[in-house]
XYZ file of N, CA, C and O in Angstrom:
560
model
N -1.653 2.392 40.275
C -0.628 3.261 41.431
C -1.146 2.961 42.834
O -2.286 2.999 42.939
N -0.359 2.159 43.800
C -0.850 2.226 45.084
C -0.936 3.303 45.555
O -0.081 4.463 45.756
N -2.034 3.537 46.585
C -2.125 4.610 47.555
C -1.379 4.884 49.024
O -0.729 3.641 49.257
N -1.006 6.012 49.333
C -0.158 5.832 50.546
C -0.493 4.984 51.670
O 0.437 4.647 51.975
N -1.939 5.072 51.912
C -2.169 4.109 53.092
C -1.902 2.513 52.580
O -1.173 1.557 53.662
N -2.103 2.217 51.685
C -1.663 0.789 51.245
C -0.334 0.450 51.249
O 0.279 -0.376 51.659
N 0.732 1.629 50.531
C 2.148 1.350 51.151
C 2.575 1.118 52.623
O 3.190 0.626 53.116
N 1.791 1.967 53.428
C 1.777 1.970 54.606
C 1.558 0.700 55.360
O 2.695 0.226 56.023
N 0.590 0.312 55.132
C 0.340 -1.307 55.426
C 1.234 -2.385 55.099
O 1.528 -3.218 55.746
N 1.466 -1.985 53.659
C 2.691 -3.092 52.939
C 4.307 -3.139 53.707
O 4.580 -3.738 54.397
N 4.522 -1.746 54.102
C 5.636 -1.667 54.636
C 5.895 -2.067 56.353
O 6.635 -2.784 56.307
N 4.570 -2.005 56.711
C 4.479 -2.129 58.222
C 4.324 -3.895 58.362
O 5.394 -4.309 59.027
N 3.958 -4.843 57.383
C 3.667 -6.101 57.172
C 5.156 -6.400 57.345
O 5.783 -7.306 57.530
N 5.889 -5.822 56.309
C 7.197 -6.189 55.843
C 8.143 -6.408 57.086
O 8.899 -7.216 56.841
N 8.092 -5.322 57.241
C 8.958 -4.937 58.487
C 8.776 -5.977 59.512
O 9.463 -6.489 60.318
N 7.452 -6.095 60.032
C 7.167 -7.058 60.985
C 7.432 -8.431 60.618
O 8.026 -9.116 61.690
N 7.519 -8.877 59.313
C 8.361 -10.371 58.784
C 9.704 -10.063 59.284
O 10.320 -11.412 59.610
N 10.156 -9.088 58.919
C 11.763 -8.912 59.390
C 12.015 -9.081 60.822
O 12.797 -9.608 61.117
N 11.349 -8.430 61.700
C 11.320 -8.615 63.024
C 11.255 -10.114 63.605
O 11.919 -10.609 64.384
N 10.286 -10.394 63.145
C 9.807 -12.245 63.252
C 11.217 -13.019 63.016
O 11.363 -13.778 63.530
N 11.803 -12.580 62.068
C 12.636 -13.594 61.304
C 14.260 -13.010 62.355
O 14.723 -14.021 62.982
N 13.857 -11.833 62.831
C 15.721 -11.523 64.189
C 14.718 -12.033 65.153
O 15.715 -12.934 65.852
N 13.597 -12.470 65.591
C 13.360 -13.000 66.764
C 13.392 -14.541 66.786
O 13.651 -15.333 67.542
N 13.799 -15.233 65.526
C 13.573 -16.666 65.215
C 15.074 -16.513 64.744
O 15.688 -17.882 64.329
N 16.056 -15.971 64.924
C 17.436 -15.750 64.381
C 18.197 -17.255 65.192
O 19.369 -17.531 64.455
N 18.037 -17.325 66.459
C 18.414 -18.554 67.200
C 18.811 -19.657 66.140
O 19.552 -20.496 66.094
N 17.535 -19.890 65.736
C 17.222 -21.051 64.975
C 17.985 -21.294 63.619
O 18.204 -22.089 62.871
N 17.468 -19.765 62.560
C 18.206 -19.548 61.470
C 19.156 -18.400 61.288
O 18.414 -17.416 60.997
N 20.315 -18.450 61.849
C 20.769 -17.053 61.760
C 21.206 -16.679 60.173
O 20.896 -15.621 60.280
N 21.678 -17.510 59.680
C 21.916 -16.762 58.088
C 20.517 -16.350 57.497
O 20.798 -15.239 57.027
N 19.649 -16.963 57.409
C 18.226 -16.505 56.831
C 17.696 -15.039 57.440
O 17.531 -14.313 57.067
N 18.119 -14.985 59.056
C 17.740 -13.975 59.477
C 18.572 -12.956 59.200
O 17.981 -11.485 59.022
N 20.083 -12.967 59.092
C 20.611 -12.238 58.889
C 20.467 -11.288 57.407
O 20.275 -10.480 56.881
N 19.949 -12.562 56.506
C 19.749 -11.724 55.016
C 18.602 -11.269 54.810
O 18.356 -10.717 53.873
N 17.256 -11.689 55.570
C 16.216 -11.104 55.405
C 16.205 -9.966 56.253
O 15.727 -8.780 55.423
N 16.463 -9.743 57.380
C 16.125 -8.558 58.110
C 17.618 -7.838 57.981
O 17.056 -6.156 58.437
N 18.555 -8.122 57.883
C 19.733 -7.389 57.894
C 20.127 -6.947 56.559
O 21.367 -6.404 56.115
N 19.465 -7.542 55.371
C 19.783 -7.135 54.138
C 18.937 -6.834 53.020
O 18.044 -5.967 52.584
N 17.685 -7.999 53.029
C 16.769 -8.216 51.932
C 15.540 -6.912 52.008
O 15.165 -6.045 51.787
N 15.006 -6.958 53.279
C 13.915 -6.072 54.236
C 14.682 -4.350 53.927
O 13.735 -4.106 53.202
N 15.521 -4.460 54.433
C 15.948 -2.703 54.327
C 16.381 -2.324 52.910
O 15.586 -1.257 52.912
N 16.794 -3.291 52.452
C 16.881 -2.809 50.916
C 15.770 -2.675 49.874
O 15.338 -1.644 49.474
N 14.522 -3.423 50.348
C 13.291 -3.005 49.675
C 13.130 -2.032 50.328
O 12.123 -0.864 49.471
N 12.922 -1.682 51.628
C 12.358 -0.492 52.330
C 13.060 0.781 51.801
O 12.383 1.871 51.322
N 14.369 0.497 51.373
C 15.248 1.740 50.626
C 14.764 2.384 49.328
O 14.423 3.112 49.320
N 14.301 1.009 48.814
C 13.769 1.404 47.518
C 12.287 2.335 46.926
O 12.379 3.100 46.547
N 11.833 1.647 48.216
C 10.435 2.329 48.175
C 10.597 3.874 49.135
O 9.782 4.449 48.351
N 11.453 4.036 49.873
C 12.028 5.423 50.418
C 12.203 6.149 49.292
O 11.961 7.410 49.167
N 13.056 5.764 48.486
C 13.934 6.415 47.335
C 12.308 7.177 46.342
O 12.667 8.117 46.104
N 11.822 5.956 45.934
C 10.727 6.212 45.074
C 10.030 7.394 45.727
O 9.614 8.311 44.899
N 9.329 7.191 46.863
C 8.620 8.296 47.423
C 9.189 9.777 47.517
O 8.694 10.595 47.208
N 10.570 9.662 47.817
C 11.414 10.795 47.619
C 11.301 11.867 46.497
O 11.226 12.487 46.341
N 11.925 10.545 45.570
C 11.745 11.244 43.919
C 10.324 11.703 43.733
O 10.485 12.752 43.022
N 9.667 11.155 43.981
C 7.855 11.668 43.442
C 7.417 12.863 44.031
O 7.011 13.554 43.854
N 7.625 12.563 45.695
C 6.824 13.706 46.652
C 7.792 14.774 47.226
O 7.137 15.808 47.502
N 8.837 14.692 47.140
C 9.821 15.597 47.663
C 9.850 17.155 47.215
O 9.413 17.897 48.341
N 9.991 17.168 45.873
C 10.184 18.484 45.120
C 8.897 19.539 45.458
O 9.353 20.387 45.910
N 7.852 18.665 45.465
C 6.444 19.611 45.595
C 6.331 20.104 46.998
O 5.750 21.083 47.450
N 7.418 19.570 47.836
C 6.988 20.034 49.413
C 7.407 20.964 49.725
O 8.727 21.512 49.354
N 7.134 22.016 50.627
C 7.448 23.201 51.244
C 8.340 22.795 52.226
O 7.914 21.839 53.038
N 8.996 23.502 52.934
C 9.705 23.597 54.034
C 11.125 22.911 53.824
O 11.858 23.218 53.053
N 12.000 22.765 55.116
C 13.389 22.342 54.915
C 13.899 22.066 56.466
O 13.047 21.690 57.294
N 15.199 21.455 56.745
C 15.861 21.386 57.530
C 16.163 22.310 58.766
O 16.887 22.209 59.208
N 16.262 23.672 58.166
C 16.932 24.696 58.786
C 16.063 25.489 60.262
O 16.835 26.213 60.977
N 14.989 24.845 60.550
C 14.298 25.011 61.686
C 13.152 24.191 61.915
O 12.605 23.547 61.130
N 12.808 23.995 62.864
C 11.952 23.074 63.681
C 10.120 23.525 62.470
O 9.833 22.653 62.103
N 10.164 24.747 62.476
C 8.933 25.187 61.998
C 8.850 24.574 60.139
O 7.912 23.873 59.891
N 10.225 24.783 60.042
C 10.003 24.284 58.496
C 10.197 22.824 58.186
O 9.621 22.336 57.250
N 10.768 21.978 59.275
C 10.523 20.962 59.101
C 9.306 20.124 59.288
O 8.769 19.566 58.815
N 8.327 20.930 60.258
C 7.080 20.341 60.304
C 6.351 20.977 58.936
O 5.462 19.714 58.510
N 6.848 21.934 58.175
C 5.990 22.207 56.836
C 6.527 21.228 55.895
O 5.423 20.575 55.171
N 7.450 20.598 55.988
C 8.279 19.641 55.107
C 7.468 18.327 55.341
O 7.413 17.684 54.007
N 6.952 18.241 56.459
C 6.456 16.729 56.659
C 4.786 16.949 56.661
O 4.226 16.318 57.437
N 4.257 18.035 55.830
C 2.822 17.898 55.890
C 2.111 17.002 54.885
O 1.041 16.512 55.493
N 2.970 16.890 54.141
C 2.016 15.923 52.989
C 2.340 13.902 53.505
O 3.231 13.922 53.979
N 1.075 13.605 53.305
C 1.186 12.300 53.708
C 2.075 11.247 53.169
O 2.636 10.240 54.137
N 2.563 11.517 51.611
C 3.492 10.590 51.242
C 4.913 10.838 51.954
O 5.668 10.054 51.762
N 5.374 12.414 52.126
C 6.453 12.527 52.805
C 6.788 12.037 54.170
O 7.436 11.461 54.685
N 5.250 12.120 55.103
C 5.522 11.274 56.420
C 5.547 10.442 56.292
O 6.320 9.245 56.915
N 5.100 9.229 55.131
C 4.909 8.191 54.765
C 6.611 7.000 54.458
O 7.200 6.593 55.202
N 7.373 8.544 53.644
C 8.621 8.603 53.370
C 9.762 8.246 54.796
O 10.658 7.406 54.980
N 8.984 9.160 55.656
C 9.664 9.315 56.817
C 9.689 8.161 57.679
O 10.686 7.506 58.584
N 8.458 7.413 57.695
C 7.910 6.405 58.682
C 9.045 5.246 57.877
O 9.685 4.485 58.701
N 8.926 4.831 56.485
C 9.675 4.325 56.253
C 11.513 4.129 56.141
O 11.739 3.237 56.397
N 11.853 5.543 56.545
C 12.998 5.501 57.103
C 13.123 4.731 58.427
O 14.515 4.425 58.534
N 12.102 4.989 59.347
C 12.393 4.597 60.515
C 12.430 2.976 60.862
O 13.089 2.586 61.277
N 11.303 2.386 59.715
C 11.303 1.221 59.383
C 12.523 0.508 59.195
O 12.820 -0.666 59.838
N 13.329 1.282 58.085
C 14.314 0.646 57.522
C 15.463 0.737 58.217
O 16.652 -0.448 59.088
N 15.850 1.590 59.468
C 17.026 2.030 60.084
C 16.856 1.430 61.668
O 17.785 0.692 61.957
N 15.535 1.209 61.795
C 15.338 0.408 63.003
C 15.818 -0.988 63.187
O 16.212 -1.745 63.970
N 15.170 -1.598 61.884
C 15.451 -3.073 61.428
C 17.092 -3.083 61.226
O 17.524 -4.425 61.917
N 17.866 -2.519 60.705
C 19.154 -2.228 60.223
C 19.589 -2.766 61.864
O 20.567 -3.406 62.434
N 19.287 -1.586 62.722
C 19.866 -1.506 64.078
C 19.607 -3.106 65.041
O 20.526 -3.318 65.754
N 18.352 -3.272 64.726
C 18.161 -4.525 65.281
C 18.998 -5.702 65.109
O 19.441 -6.618 65.520
N 19.045 -5.633 63.573
C 19.694 -6.879 62.914
C 21.195 -6.761 63.479
O 21.943 -7.691 63.822
N 21.852 -5.618 63.589
C 23.076 -5.520 63.911
C 23.247 -5.504 65.168
O 24.257 -6.451 66.005
N 22.261 -5.393 66.522
C 22.177 -6.301 67.539
C 22.165 -7.544 67.721
O 22.870 -8.164 68.429
N 21.506 -8.285 66.737
C 21.487 -9.728 66.655
C 22.655 -10.259 66.373
O 23.299 -11.464 67.235
N 23.313 -9.725 65.336
C 24.828 -10.367 64.998
C 26.038 -10.035 66.189
O 26.657 -11.098 66.373
N 25.567 -8.793 66.437
C 26.726 -8.350 67.454
C 26.689 -9.494 68.866
O 27.660 -9.870 69.508
N 25.157 -9.608 69.306
C 25.195 -10.647 70.778
C 25.871 -11.762 70.277
O 26.030 -12.634 71.149
N 25.301 -12.598 68.953
C 25.599 -13.856 68.558
C 27.641 -14.151 68.468
O 28.141 -14.715 69.149
N 28.013 -12.950 68.050
C 29.524 -12.643 67.894
C 30.134 -12.636 69.328
O 31.065 -13.443 69.353
N 29.497 -11.883 70.380
C 30.201 -11.820 71.626
C 29.313 -12.931 72.601
O 29.530 -12.509 73.841
N 28.737 -13.548 72.153
C 28.152 -14.680 73.063
C 27.130 -14.080 74.075
O 27.052 -14.628 75.143
N 26.430 -12.794 73.604
C 25.148 -12.750 74.528
C 24.142 -13.403 74.491
O 23.563 -13.671 73.384
N 23.727 -13.938 75.641
C 22.525 -14.846 75.671
C 21.328 -14.283 74.674
O 21.112 -12.678 74.942
N 20.851 -14.754 74.221
C 19.461 -13.986 73.050
C 18.467 -13.449 74.049
O 17.874 -12.648 73.671
N 18.200 -14.226 75.048
C 16.880 -13.999 76.523
C 17.576 -12.422 76.586
O 16.519 -11.970 76.721
N 18.700 -12.278 76.651
C 18.863 -10.981 76.844
C 18.593 -10.026 76.126
O 18.592 -8.609 76.116
N 19.002 -10.351 74.764
C 18.954 -9.585 73.668
C 17.081 -9.148 73.289
O 16.569 -8.148 72.564
N 16.522 -9.878 73.597
C 15.297 -9.660 73.078
C 14.480 -8.364 73.462
O 13.973 -7.981 72.990
N 14.529 -8.179 74.816
C 13.849 -6.914 75.624
C 14.747 -5.678 74.602
O 13.889 -4.831 74.157
N 15.725 -5.735 74.533
C 16.763 -4.866 73.604
C 15.791 -4.485 72.091
O 15.682 -3.506 71.404
N 15.537 -5.845 71.575
C 15.175 -5.926 70.076
C 13.551 -5.053 70.093
O 12.997 -4.497 69.782
N 12.775 -5.331 71.285
C 11.517 -4.892 71.630
C 11.375 -3.474 71.577
O 10.898 -2.694 71.196
N 12.738 -2.752 72.420
C 12.744 -1.670 72.692
C 13.197 -1.076 71.366
O 12.586 0.282 70.998
N 14.153 -1.525 70.440
C 14.658 -0.892 69.359
C 13.342 -0.958 68.382
O 13.290 0.012 67.577
N 12.527 -2.124 67.952
C 11.334 -1.816 67.358
C 10.199 -0.952 67.812
O 9.590 -0.443 66.991
N 10.357 -0.351 69.158
C 9.037 0.220 69.598
C 9.775 1.685 69.364
O 9.275 2.670 69.270
N 11.187 1.913 70.130
C 11.442 3.124 70.718
C 12.999 3.476 70.010
O 14.070 4.023 70.593
N 12.915 2.656 68.985
C 14.719 2.953 68.146
C 16.091 2.979 69.126
O 16.495 2.193 69.397
N 15.995 4.631 69.500
C 17.228 4.717 69.766
C 17.544 4.180 71.113
O 18.544 3.640 71.824
N 16.410 4.122 72.282
C 16.251 3.682 73.079
C 16.750 2.152 73.359
O 17.273 1.632 74.451
N 16.204 1.077 72.392
C 16.585 0.163 72.073
C 17.976 -0.128 72.008
O 18.951 -0.886 72.233
N 18.744 0.719 70.961
C 20.153 0.791 71.177
C 21.144 1.275 72.291
O 21.858 0.362 72.337
N 20.385 2.378 72.432
C 21.077 2.220 74.206
C 20.950 1.669 74.848
O 22.139 0.864 75.845
N 19.797 0.616 75.243
C 19.678 -0.076 76.188
C 20.923 -1.618 75.741
O 21.570 -2.311 76.435
N 20.787 -1.903 74.337
C 21.708 -3.186 73.984
C 23.305 -2.381 74.147
O 24.156 -3.232 74.719
N 23.765 -1.378 73.853
C 24.971 -0.976 74.483
C 25.121 -1.055 75.682
O 26.618 -1.409 76.382
N 24.322 -0.274 76.708
C 24.883 -0.793 78.008
C 24.696 -2.197 78.222
O 25.649 -2.491 79.223
N 23.987 -2.852 77.947
C 24.255 -4.611 78.115
C 25.631 -5.195 77.384
O 26.125 -5.911 78.512
N 26.032 -4.486 76.488
C 27.420 -5.059 75.831
C 28.445 -4.575 77.094
O 29.465 -5.488 77.269
N 28.259 -3.122 77.428
C 29.431 -2.810 78.538
C 29.171 -3.541 79.710
O 30.278 -3.733 79.816
N 28.174 -4.074 80.011
C 27.756 -4.416 81.467
C 28.337 -6.077 81.669
O 29.253 -6.419 81.884
N 28.337 -6.447 80.432
C 29.141 -8.128 79.961
C 30.480 -7.767 79.993
O 31.074 -8.751 80.459
N 31.119 -6.654 79.406
C 32.324 -6.671 79.024
C 33.075 -6.460 80.448
O 34.096 -7.037 81.050
N 32.398 -5.609 81.245
C 32.882 -5.182 82.544
C 32.707 -6.564 83.927
O 33.709 -6.380 84.438
N 32.284 -7.309 83.302
C 31.926 -8.344 84.312
C 33.112 -9.285 83.839
O 33.622 -10.428 84.629
N 33.708 -9.701 82.986
C 34.478 -10.491 82.167
C 36.063 -10.297 82.843
O 36.250 -9.491 83.154
């Protein structure tokens, strides 16, 4: 069985492949949609589910206070599950940004900084993309 560090490395490389697919989406939109918008998030979701099934129950803590949340995420496998959660949802957000930009004819070069921010800082990339969409609509 793989250890948490190996799963972490594989998950990161897999997510990186999805982000590269998103960057190539102007050339291969259908492939990017299927890889980054479906296949990789599904794969990460399966790994996330397995980690939770195996490691969640023995964890102490909960969601009722910050202190309990910190206790919940003390085990490396639960932290890994949390990280994979981020990887999957940030990628889904990036894929949504790319698809939405395509439908709304937002130039891809304007989307690239949003993707970078979504990759690095999730919600900030989503915020910037939403502002970009609003600004483009206001100009029309």
